[in-house]
Every structure is written in C-alpha cells, then in structure tokens.
C-alpha cells in the first residue's frame, strides 16, 4: 500500500469515516481522515465532542455511537475512558476504531510502530527494545509492549524512574508469557543495549495534583544527577548502537533534541508518515470483512 | 431514496454544503453532512461559529451568510435566535436550511418525524398523537405539532405539568384550525390513548435561573407523586397500545429507560436513521428547484 | 477560472488541503476549503489548533507542520506569529499557504484585492488608492500596499488618525521605491481623490490594554469632531468619484453602513467571492509547479 498508493484510490468510494474525538488531537485525527480520503471516502468530524456533542447534553456514549453508526461506515473514537472503545463497539452497527482510550490503549499507534520496526529490520522477532520515560501513563507504550511481547525472542529494557515505571499488570503479563525484560534507571545502559529505542514524553496532563507533580520533578532531577538526563541529545545519542533506530509516537517534548533529527537513526518522522499507510490498510481490511449490521 | 440509496449517489457531485452551527450539535450536523456526501457532494463546516466565526468579531449574521453563500451551494444554520433562518434566507444566494432556530422551530426534525410515522402507519391522518414532557421549550415539538395539525382527523394529547405546557400561540393556532386536543398531566391517560407517543427531554439549558429551575423540579416531583413519572420504563410502557410507536428526537435523558430499547414499539433509532434519508431528499429537491442567484 | 469553473473540476482529484488555524476565521478557511473542493480535492481541517493541536501539548510549530506535511498536499496556516509561514515553509514537504500571519501579512487577501481592482479597471497601474482606518494593525493593508506599490504610477492616500497610521517600515519601503503617497486625517480629501477606496475595521482584538484602548477612542472622537467620521454612510459616500470602487476585506464593523450596499460602487461582496477563484488559481498553479519533497 505504501509503495502503490494509487491502485487503492477508489476502494472506499462514498464511504464515510466519522471521527468522534473527546480529547484534543489533530495528529491522529488528521491521519485517519487522510487515510479514508486517499481511499476515495469522506469524513464527518468533531474535534471537540466533549463540549459540543449530545453527550454534553447528558446523552450516554452508547446512544451517541448508536446514532453516528446510522450515518457513517467507520467510527474513530478518542475518549478519556479506558473502556470507551469496548462500550462503543458493543452497540455500533459499524466498525469502531480505537483512536486512543484513556491511559489504556492506542492500538493503531502500536501497529504503525511495529510496521516501522519491520520496515527497518525485516522482522518482529529477536529484537532488543528499549522503552524510555513515562512508561506508566503512556497508552502507546501499553499497546506496543503488549503487541511486541507476542513475538518470540524479543527482550525489553524499561528505563525510567521508579514512579513512572511500567504498570504492575503489564509486568505480570510479561512474566506470564515468559518474556525477558530488565528495569533500569540508567539511560546509558538501556540505550547501548537497544536495537529499537522507543521514547515517550512525560504525560504531564494526567498529573492533576500540584504536590505530586512537584515530587515527580524532584525524583527526575535526582535521577539525572546520578546518571544522565532521560533525553536524546547530541551527547547521549552516542550510546546508541550503529544500526539501531530511534522512535517516538510524537508529539515530542524536550526528550529529543531537534539537533539529532538528521541523524540516520532518527526515524520518528518516517514512523509518523507510516501512520497514514497503516490506517489505510486497517480501513481497507475492515471494509472487506465488515458489512453494516441491520 | 431509503430503499435505493445508490441510484442518487452522483446527483450532487461537486456541490458544497456549509454547516454554520452557533449551538452545540454533532447529531443534526453529522446527519446533514452524511446526506450531502451520500449524494456525491462535500462539506465545509464550523461547529463553533459562536466563538470562531467573523460574527465573533462583530459581524452581522447577514454579512456572514452573504459571504458563505458565495462559496457554498447550501447552508445549514443552527442559531439561538428564533428568526435566524428567515434573516439568513433573506440575504443568501443559496438555499438556507434551518438546522434549529432558538426555541422556535426545527423543521427538518419534524419532517423526519412524520416520515417515520408514515412508514409505520401508511398515513398522516386520523392519528392519536401524544406529546410528552417539555412542550414549552422544545423546538421539535413546535415544528411537529404545527405540521401534523395540517392533516385532517389528527387528535393531540399534550401531557406535561402546567409550567411546561404548550405555548399559548400554538394552542390558539390549533383552535383556529379546529384541531381536537386534550391537555393532561396524567401520563397513563395520555399514553393509553396514543398511537404515536412522542417524548422529549427537559431542555434544561434554557432555564438559566436557579430559583426557577428549583421550582420546576418541585412541580415535577409533586405531579409524579400524584400520577407517575413522566418516563417510559418497563412499568409505564405497558400503558401503550400494542400497535403504537414510541418516538423521541434524541438525545434522550432519563425520560426513556434504555431497558425498553428492544421493545418493538421503540422506534427512536429508526427515526434517527430516517433523518439521513429525509435530509438527502430535501437536498435533492432543493437542487432541482434552485439555481444560484446572481 | 472565474468564467469557466467546470473545466478545472478534476484537476486536483484526491489532493488534500489541510487548514491549520490557530486564530478564529471561518471566512478565509471556508474560502480555501471551497477552492480545493471545486478543483476535485478534499479537506482535513482544524479550526482551533491553539487549543486542540499537539502544539497545545508543547510541540513546536515546526514538528506539527512536518507531521501534517506527511499527510496533506497543501497546508493553509493562520497563526498569530508574524514569521509563522516562513518557519512552516522551511520544514514542510508541501506548499504552505499563508492564511494570515500575526499583524504582518495576509497575501492571498492582497491577491484577491488586486484581482478585483483589475476586474474593474483593466489595469493595476496609474491608480489612486485610498486606504482608510486601521493602517497600523491590519495585515491585509500591509500585504496590499506592498503589492500595489510594485506597479508603476500608483499613488496612495493613507487616511487615519496618527496613532493608527502606516507602520514606519512600510513608509520607508514606499520612499525607497519612490512611490507617491499622502498621509491625511481628512476623510473627505482622501475619498474624493481615490479611484479605489479600501476600508478596514479597527482591529480592536490587538489592543489588550484598557487605558490604551480608551485613549485611542478619544483620539478617534476628537478627529471626527474636526473632520467627519471615518465611515462610509449615505452622506460620506457622496465624496467618492463616480467611477471609483469601494473595497473592504470583511468582516466589516460600523465603518461601512449597510445602507450603501446597493450603491454600484460597493464591490466588497464581489471582492469576497473573488477570493474563491483566486485561491483556486493559487492551488492550481502550485499543483503544477510543486512535487512533494522526499
């Protein structure tokens, strides 16, 4: 699909994708919208359902989805509730795509992540994957680790401060599957062992409490004094092996210095572009499989 | 059109529908947008004209509409002012569709309501129509009663507390036309006589005054003690005749318990879907009749 | 293009225009969106990037544009920063169209202004151009004067109070080019000499300081007592020569009384409509010239 975009351009003619976003995002929304348009379809869109939709008038998410599924052929939902996609899929007459659900999952992001890894290594097995920074609140991390741990031979290096380490359930899940992983707060150690270095930003918007936020900043600063900053700079990128790749779901904060953008290992913009092709593929597959329910 | 969607799919190719919404609504907006897309056209859309349009910079509604009518082939307007559609149509070079005007009218909703009634009874005459809850502030009620009272033999049962009863002007209009109607605050009586039961939600957003809101809640509670709750539940749905239908313009509040959704008389989701076909038909007809004015 | 719209209607099939607006505007946004649709393309759109985009999560404008340019074929950017378009164009893989940058420039508005002048006079040279009201903060004035001063023989009459007179840099630019111009605070004098009278509204949203705003209002009132109001009314339109034209970028405030709308010299709605054709032409030309960068 990536190498042969034009041969798919009428596959979803007259199909409508509804983007129903309760949380800010032009990025994921634009990516899905461009995907359906490239396949010949159209978009109906709300970027502020929290404020403008009928849910604001007291309607349930279920009623709202049931209504939209009468009009559209696909629904992309982004919502702060972890179980929102399941609740929506349960009542919808058309496929519901999870465009980000609370702190739980962001599955299409994980699919474009693994597509980018596959493009670079030709495999999804026997890889050393470093995951950095906010492993606790990042839904992209939950989805990616969940997905990659299903492929044999992958080893994980989780690098963060204790307070932002992987959630206990995800760790248990890895243990059950017998997946090898190491937890560390030493950036150098994790980076030098990783063939894939996956960075995330601090999801500061989830930390409402001022005291908690301050305590966290102190813990980060303390750890930085002991080791080094959890950031890719012209200095720290030297720890990365030559054939490794650097990924980030974007948007990035200070954790990746723009001065490393031209380094051949920096693949986050290719990764972002791959989102278009992966989402086109998802829509194409769903279109073949699904027929609107009565 | 409902049974033969595909034969219309190129009728409005390259036509542009502008949705100009000054009040929150994904529901009506999405329905119009899906309608033009299904006919081959496209959309330009604002969901927050109150805040973002040039009217926010002090422009008159007339200037704004005159401008949009240079770009689009149809305009759907939702605005808090009761006379907004008339003012807009007066200066527009293209058809203006009233997508909801203040507390006054919501005519396309009334058209999809009567379409659903016709689909179920094969006629729009000699029907017993119960209208429930907020008859004062609901613009869908004003439009529906106005429309159905033009057909011979229809009888109305208006069921609400005194403070939310039908506006005096609408009652006078019915009297002038010689239409039979009964006002009651007894849910059981009204439900058992209705072949069409049309429920609405309390339009709480129009009651700004806290004291007034509190007084209203007390009046509702008192009436509920005397009769029963103005709500369709597994208990009260038993009052409905076997071949009657239950409609609601949606979004619903507590006035319809989701546990009755599977009752064969509950037609509000079919009604919602009909909005798509009715709005397609409106656009199709307007397109045949209207040519852009110079 | 204006007289032969239909022959271009498939030129930009499947092309995507992204509108990335950080400041309120349905007007310019709708005009660009209608333009791409009339050429066969589609739109992905955000009307509130300030609040909803990833830039709200701390992303740089550069990262955001780089991402959008992976998805879209054109980007229209409106942003409060004067240098935003240059910064965006610097990193984008596709053409960036300046849809309004701070108080600096609004180049597509200037192009539709000169198109309207050309349509009426058959030339862009040897014209007497009066520019009225807020010459300091209006980005459309900066762009228009800059553009028209490149054509030989044009003379300018700048009519405003001292506090809202042309910025010093633009005056220096005119002097360097040897362009004739007169500054005046006498509406009658400027109007009677102008073949093109270009009005603007007071850009009150840029004056945050209450004291400054009050002082300005007093200066305006004082000047009005001395001469007459800086407004086109049924009285002042008499000062305009018979074959002159009255333009305004819209939205208008009190500076043009709607009662003069039917005067044959009032061309601001034709001007607004021309925006569609001019923006179509811009997209058409860019599409021929530009190929997406790798």
Short mmCIF file of C-alpha atoms in Angstrom, two decimals, chain C residues 1-293:
data_model
loop_
_atom_site.label_atom_id
_atom_site.label_comp_id
_atom_site.label_asym_id
_atom_site.label_seq_id
_atom_site.Cartn_x
_atom_site.Cartn_y
_atom_site.Cartn_z
CA UNK C 1 -11.15 30.29 -13.98
CA UNK C 2 -13.98 32.52 -12.79
CA UNK C 3 -15.82 32.27 -16.11
CA UNK C 4 -15.08 28.62 -16.73
CA UNK C 5 -15.23 26.89 -13.36
CA UNK C 6 -16.22 23.46 -14.58
CA UNK C 7 -13.25 22.80 -16.83
CA UNK C 8 -10.98 22.66 -13.76
CA UNK C 9 -13.11 20.42 -11.60
CA UNK C 10 -10.94 17.31 -11.73
CA UNK C 11 -7.52 18.96 -11.71
CA UNK C 12 -6.81 18.29 -8.04
CA UNK C 13 -8.64 14.99 -7.62
CA UNK C 14 -7.62 13.13 -4.43
CA UNK C 15 -5.43 16.06 -3.32
CA UNK C 16 -5.75 17.02 0.35
CA UNK C 17 -5.68 20.54 1.71
CA UNK C 18 -5.04 20.84 5.46
CA UNK C 19 -6.28 24.00 7.13
CA UNK C 20 -4.31 24.60 10.31
CA UNK C 21 -5.89 27.62 12.01
CA UNK C 22 -4.60 28.96 15.31
CA UNK C 23 -6.83 32.03 15.15
CA UNK C 24 -10.59 32.27 14.61
CA UNK C 25 -11.69 32.52 10.97
CA UNK C 26 -14.45 30.74 9.16
CA UNK C 27 -14.12 33.17 6.28
CA UNK C 28 -10.62 32.52 4.96
CA UNK C 29 -10.81 28.87 5.97
CA UNK C 30 -14.11 28.26 4.12
CA UNK C 31 -12.76 30.07 1.07
CA UNK C 32 -9.69 27.83 0.81
CA UNK C 33 -11.74 24.72 1.55
CA UNK C 34 -14.32 25.55 -1.13
CA UNK C 35 -11.46 26.23 -3.57
CA UNK C 36 -9.86 22.78 -3.21
CA UNK C 37 -13.28 21.06 -3.34
CA UNK C 38 -14.22 22.90 -6.56
CA UNK C 39 -10.97 21.52 -8.02
CA UNK C 40 -11.85 17.94 -7.02
CA UNK C 41 -9.83 17.71 -3.80
CA UNK C 42 -10.66 17.23 -0.13
CA UNK C 43 -10.07 18.87 3.19
CA UNK C 44 -8.71 17.99 6.62
CA UNK C 45 -9.37 20.84 8.95
CA UNK C 46 -8.83 22.24 12.41
CA UNK C 47 -10.46 25.49 13.41
CA UNK C 48 -8.98 25.64 16.88
CA UNK C 49 -5.37 24.48 16.66
CA UNK C 50 -4.46 26.84 19.51
CA UNK C 51 -6.43 24.67 21.90
CA UNK C 52 -6.59 21.23 20.31
CA UNK C 53 -3.44 20.57 18.32
CA UNK C 54 -0.31 18.94 19.59
CA UNK C 55 1.19 22.42 19.86
CA UNK C 56 -1.11 22.68 22.90
CA UNK C 57 0.86 19.73 24.34
CA UNK C 58 4.11 21.66 23.95
CA UNK C 59 5.06 20.65 20.43
CA UNK C 60 6.88 23.16 18.23
CA UNK C 61 5.14 24.62 15.17
CA UNK C 62 7.90 23.02 13.09
CA UNK C 63 7.18 19.48 14.33
CA UNK C 64 3.47 19.96 13.80
CA UNK C 65 3.90 21.20 10.22
CA UNK C 66 6.39 18.44 9.40
CA UNK C 67 3.79 15.92 10.53
CA UNK C 68 0.87 17.47 8.63
CA UNK C 69 3.01 17.73 5.51
CA UNK C 70 3.31 13.91 5.55
CA UNK C 71 -0.48 13.67 5.14
CA UNK C 72 -1.59 16.66 3.08
CA UNK C 73 -0.68 18.12 -0.32
CA UNK C 74 -1.17 21.74 0.77
CA UNK C 75 -1.21 23.43 4.17
CA UNK C 76 -3.01 26.70 4.91
CA UNK C 77 -1.68 28.20 8.11
CA UNK C 78 -3.17 31.00 10.17
CA UNK C 79 -1.16 31.89 13.22
CA UNK C 80 -0.61 34.86 15.48
CA UNK C 81 3.15 34.88 14.91
CA UNK C 82 4.36 37.22 12.16
CA UNK C 83 7.02 34.75 10.98
CA UNK C 84 4.87 31.60 11.23
CA UNK C 85 4.59 30.95 7.48
CA UNK C 86 8.33 31.24 6.91
CA UNK C 87 9.05 28.86 9.78
CA UNK C 88 6.46 26.42 8.45
CA UNK C 89 7.58 26.58 4.82
CA UNK C 90 11.12 25.91 5.98
CA UNK C 91 10.31 22.41 7.23
CA UNK C 92 7.25 21.42 5.17
CA UNK C 93 7.37 18.85 2.39
CA UNK C 94 4.39 20.52 0.67
CA UNK C 95 3.46 24.15 -0.13
CA UNK C 96 2.46 26.25 2.87
CA UNK C 97 -0.10 28.98 2.16
CA UNK C 98 -0.10 31.95 4.49
CA UNK C 99 -3.72 32.33 5.63
CA UNK C 100 -2.86 35.31 7.82
CA UNK C 101 0.27 35.78 9.94
CA UNK C 102 0.03 37.99 13.01
CA UNK C 103 -0.18 41.66 12.08
CA UNK C 104 2.34 41.15 9.28
CA UNK C 105 0.86 39.68 6.12
CA UNK C 106 -2.26 38.21 4.54
CA UNK C 107 -1.00 37.68 0.99
CA UNK C 108 -3.93 35.76 -0.55
CA UNK C 109 -6.22 38.58 0.56
CA UNK C 110 -3.98 41.06 -1.29
CA UNK C 111 -4.14 38.88 -4.41
CA UNK C 112 -7.92 38.81 -4.39
CA UNK C 113 -7.95 42.57 -3.75
CA UNK C 114 -5.81 43.29 -6.80
CA UNK C 115 -7.82 40.80 -8.87
CA UNK C 116 -10.96 42.79 -8.04
CA UNK C 117 -9.22 46.07 -8.91
CA UNK C 118 -8.01 44.61 -12.21
CA UNK C 119 -11.52 43.33 -12.99
CA UNK C 120 -12.90 46.85 -12.56
CA UNK C 121 -10.17 49.00 -14.14
CA UNK C 122 -8.44 46.62 -16.54
CA UNK C 123 -5.07 47.63 -15.09
CA UNK C 124 -3.02 47.69 -11.88
CA UNK C 125 -1.05 50.82 -12.78
CA UNK C 126 -1.63 54.59 -12.51
CA UNK C 127 -4.32 54.21 -9.86
CA UNK C 128 -5.23 56.47 -6.93
CA UNK C 129 -5.68 54.19 -3.94
CA UNK C 130 -7.14 55.44 -0.68
CA UNK C 131 -6.57 53.25 2.39
CA UNK C 132 -8.66 54.00 5.45
CA UNK C 133 -8.86 53.40 9.20
CA UNK C 134 -6.54 50.95 10.94
CA UNK C 135 -3.41 51.04 8.77
CA UNK C 136 -1.18 50.01 11.63
CA UNK C 137 -2.62 46.66 12.70
CA UNK C 138 -4.33 45.43 9.54
CA UNK C 139 -2.27 42.69 7.91
CA UNK C 140 -4.37 42.98 4.75
CA UNK C 141 -3.25 46.61 4.40
CA UNK C 142 0.42 45.65 4.77
CA UNK C 143 0.09 43.00 2.06
CA UNK C 144 -1.97 45.14 -0.34
CA UNK C 145 0.20 48.27 -0.18
CA UNK C 146 3.31 46.15 -0.53
CA UNK C 147 1.91 44.50 -3.67
CA UNK C 148 0.38 47.56 -5.38
CA UNK C 149 3.47 49.68 -4.78
CA UNK C 150 5.36 47.37 -7.15
CA UNK C 151 3.24 48.56 -10.09
CA UNK C 152 4.25 51.86 -11.73
CA UNK C 153 2.29 55.05 -11.36
CA UNK C 154 0.16 54.15 -8.35
CA UNK C 155 -0.45 56.91 -5.78
CA UNK C 156 -1.62 56.22 -2.21
CA UNK C 157 -3.79 58.27 0.16
CA UNK C 158 -3.42 57.00 3.71
CA UNK C 159 -6.26 58.29 5.82
CA UNK C 160 -6.30 57.69 9.56
CA UNK C 161 -5.56 59.23 12.94
CA UNK C 162 -1.83 59.49 13.82
CA UNK C 163 -1.96 56.52 16.22
CA UNK C 164 -3.22 54.13 13.54
CA UNK C 165 -1.10 55.45 10.65
CA UNK C 166 1.05 53.20 8.46
CA UNK C 167 3.99 51.46 10.22
CA UNK C 168 7.33 53.24 9.75
CA UNK C 169 8.92 50.29 7.91
CA UNK C 170 6.22 50.27 5.25
CA UNK C 171 6.58 54.03 4.77
CA UNK C 172 10.35 53.65 4.36
CA UNK C 173 9.75 50.90 1.86
CA UNK C 174 7.48 53.20 -0.18
CA UNK C 175 10.04 56.01 -0.03
CA UNK C 176 12.82 53.73 -1.23
CA UNK C 177 10.69 52.64 -4.17
CA UNK C 178 9.94 56.31 -4.95
CA UNK C 179 6.19 55.77 -4.60
CA UNK C 180 3.99 58.89 -4.21
CA UNK C 181 1.78 58.95 -1.16
CA UNK C 182 -0.07 61.39 1.06
CA UNK C 183 -0.96 60.98 4.74
CA UNK C 184 -4.09 62.74 5.90
CA UNK C 185 -6.70 62.61 8.60
CA UNK C 186 -9.36 64.23 6.40
CA UNK C 187 -11.75 61.56 5.10
CA UNK C 188 -13.30 63.89 2.52
CA UNK C 189 -9.97 64.78 0.96
CA UNK C 190 -8.82 61.16 0.68
CA UNK C 191 -12.15 59.81 -0.56
CA UNK C 192 -12.59 62.42 -3.28
CA UNK C 193 -9.14 61.65 -4.74
CA UNK C 194 -9.39 57.83 -4.69
CA UNK C 195 -10.42 55.64 -7.58
CA UNK C 196 -10.07 52.70 -5.18
CA UNK C 197 -11.23 53.28 -1.59
CA UNK C 198 -10.04 50.43 0.64
CA UNK C 199 -11.65 50.38 4.08
CA UNK C 200 -10.62 48.29 7.09
CA UNK C 201 -12.11 47.76 10.50
CA UNK C 202 -10.44 48.68 13.78
CA UNK C 203 -8.51 45.55 14.79
CA UNK C 204 -9.61 46.02 18.38
CA UNK C 205 -8.57 42.48 19.36
CA UNK C 206 -4.92 43.50 19.16
CA UNK C 207 -5.30 46.27 21.74
CA UNK C 208 -5.18 44.40 25.03
CA UNK C 209 -4.54 47.41 27.26
CA UNK C 210 -7.72 49.11 28.54
CA UNK C 211 -6.04 52.52 29.01
CA UNK C 212 -4.55 52.42 25.51
CA UNK C 213 -7.90 51.43 24.05
CA UNK C 214 -9.66 54.33 25.81
CA UNK C 215 -7.03 56.84 24.68
CA UNK C 216 -7.45 55.62 21.10
CA UNK C 217 -11.22 56.03 21.21
CA UNK C 218 -10.75 59.62 22.40
CA UNK C 219 -8.30 60.37 19.59
CA UNK C 220 -10.81 58.98 17.08
CA UNK C 221 -13.68 61.04 18.55
CA UNK C 222 -11.58 64.22 18.52
CA UNK C 223 -10.64 63.72 14.89
CA UNK C 224 -14.27 63.05 14.00
CA UNK C 225 -15.27 66.38 15.50
CA UNK C 226 -12.63 68.15 13.42
CA UNK C 227 -13.44 66.39 10.14
CA UNK C 228 -16.07 63.68 9.86
CA UNK C 229 -16.50 60.07 10.87
CA UNK C 230 -14.18 57.50 9.29
CA UNK C 231 -17.13 55.65 7.90
CA UNK C 232 -18.94 55.22 4.61
CA UNK C 233 -22.53 56.29 5.10
CA UNK C 234 -25.18 57.64 2.78
CA UNK C 235 -23.61 61.06 3.48
CA UNK C 236 -19.91 60.35 3.02
CA UNK C 237 -20.24 58.06 0.00
CA UNK C 238 -21.07 61.27 -1.91
CA UNK C 239 -17.39 62.24 -1.70
CA UNK C 240 -16.44 59.23 -3.84
CA UNK C 241 -15.90 59.86 -7.59
CA UNK C 242 -18.43 58.29 -9.91
CA UNK C 243 -16.27 55.53 -11.37
CA UNK C 244 -14.45 54.68 -8.15
CA UNK C 245 -14.91 51.42 -6.23
CA UNK C 246 -15.27 50.71 -2.53
CA UNK C 247 -13.47 47.63 -1.17
CA UNK C 248 -13.27 46.03 2.28
CA UNK C 249 -11.58 42.75 3.29
CA UNK C 250 -14.57 41.96 5.55
CA UNK C 251 -15.79 41.32 8.19
CA UNK C 252 -16.94 44.88 8.43
CA UNK C 253 -17.77 46.82 11.54
CA UNK C 254 -19.52 50.19 11.72
CA UNK C 255 -17.14 51.69 9.12
CA UNK C 256 -19.49 50.78 6.25
CA UNK C 257 -23.21 51.40 6.75
CA UNK C 258 -25.24 48.52 5.21
CA UNK C 259 -27.46 51.15 3.56
CA UNK C 260 -24.73 51.74 0.94
CA UNK C 261 -24.56 48.03 -0.01
CA UNK C 262 -26.69 48.59 -3.11
CA UNK C 263 -24.60 51.52 -4.36
CA UNK C 264 -22.93 50.36 -7.61
CA UNK C 265 -19.50 51.42 -6.25
CA UNK C 266 -19.80 48.97 -3.31
CA UNK C 267 -17.80 45.95 -4.51
CA UNK C 268 -16.92 44.19 -1.26
CA UNK C 269 -19.16 41.17 -1.79
CA UNK C 270 -17.86 40.64 -5.35
CA UNK C 271 -14.40 41.00 -3.82
CA UNK C 272 -15.22 38.31 -1.25
CA UNK C 273 -16.47 35.94 -3.94
CA UNK C 274 -13.31 36.55 -5.98
CA UNK C 275 -11.41 35.02 -3.08
CA UNK C 276 -12.71 31.65 -4.19
CA UNK C 277 -11.39 31.98 -7.75
CA UNK C 278 -8.07 33.50 -6.74
CA UNK C 279 -7.44 30.73 -4.21
CA UNK C 280 -8.41 28.11 -6.79
CA UNK C 281 -5.86 29.67 -9.15
CA UNK C 282 -3.17 29.62 -6.46
CA UNK C 283 -3.77 25.93 -5.74
CA UNK C 284 -3.85 25.13 -9.46
CA UNK C 285 -0.51 26.87 -10.08
CA UNK C 286 1.14 25.32 -7.01
CA UNK C 287 -0.04 21.91 -8.11
CA UNK C 288 1.63 22.29 -11.49
CA UNK C 289 4.87 23.57 -10.00
CA UNK C 290 5.34 21.55 -6.87
CA UNK C 291 6.05 17.94 -6.38
CA UNK C 292 6.13 16.53 -2.85
CA UNK C 293 9.66 16.55 -1.46
#
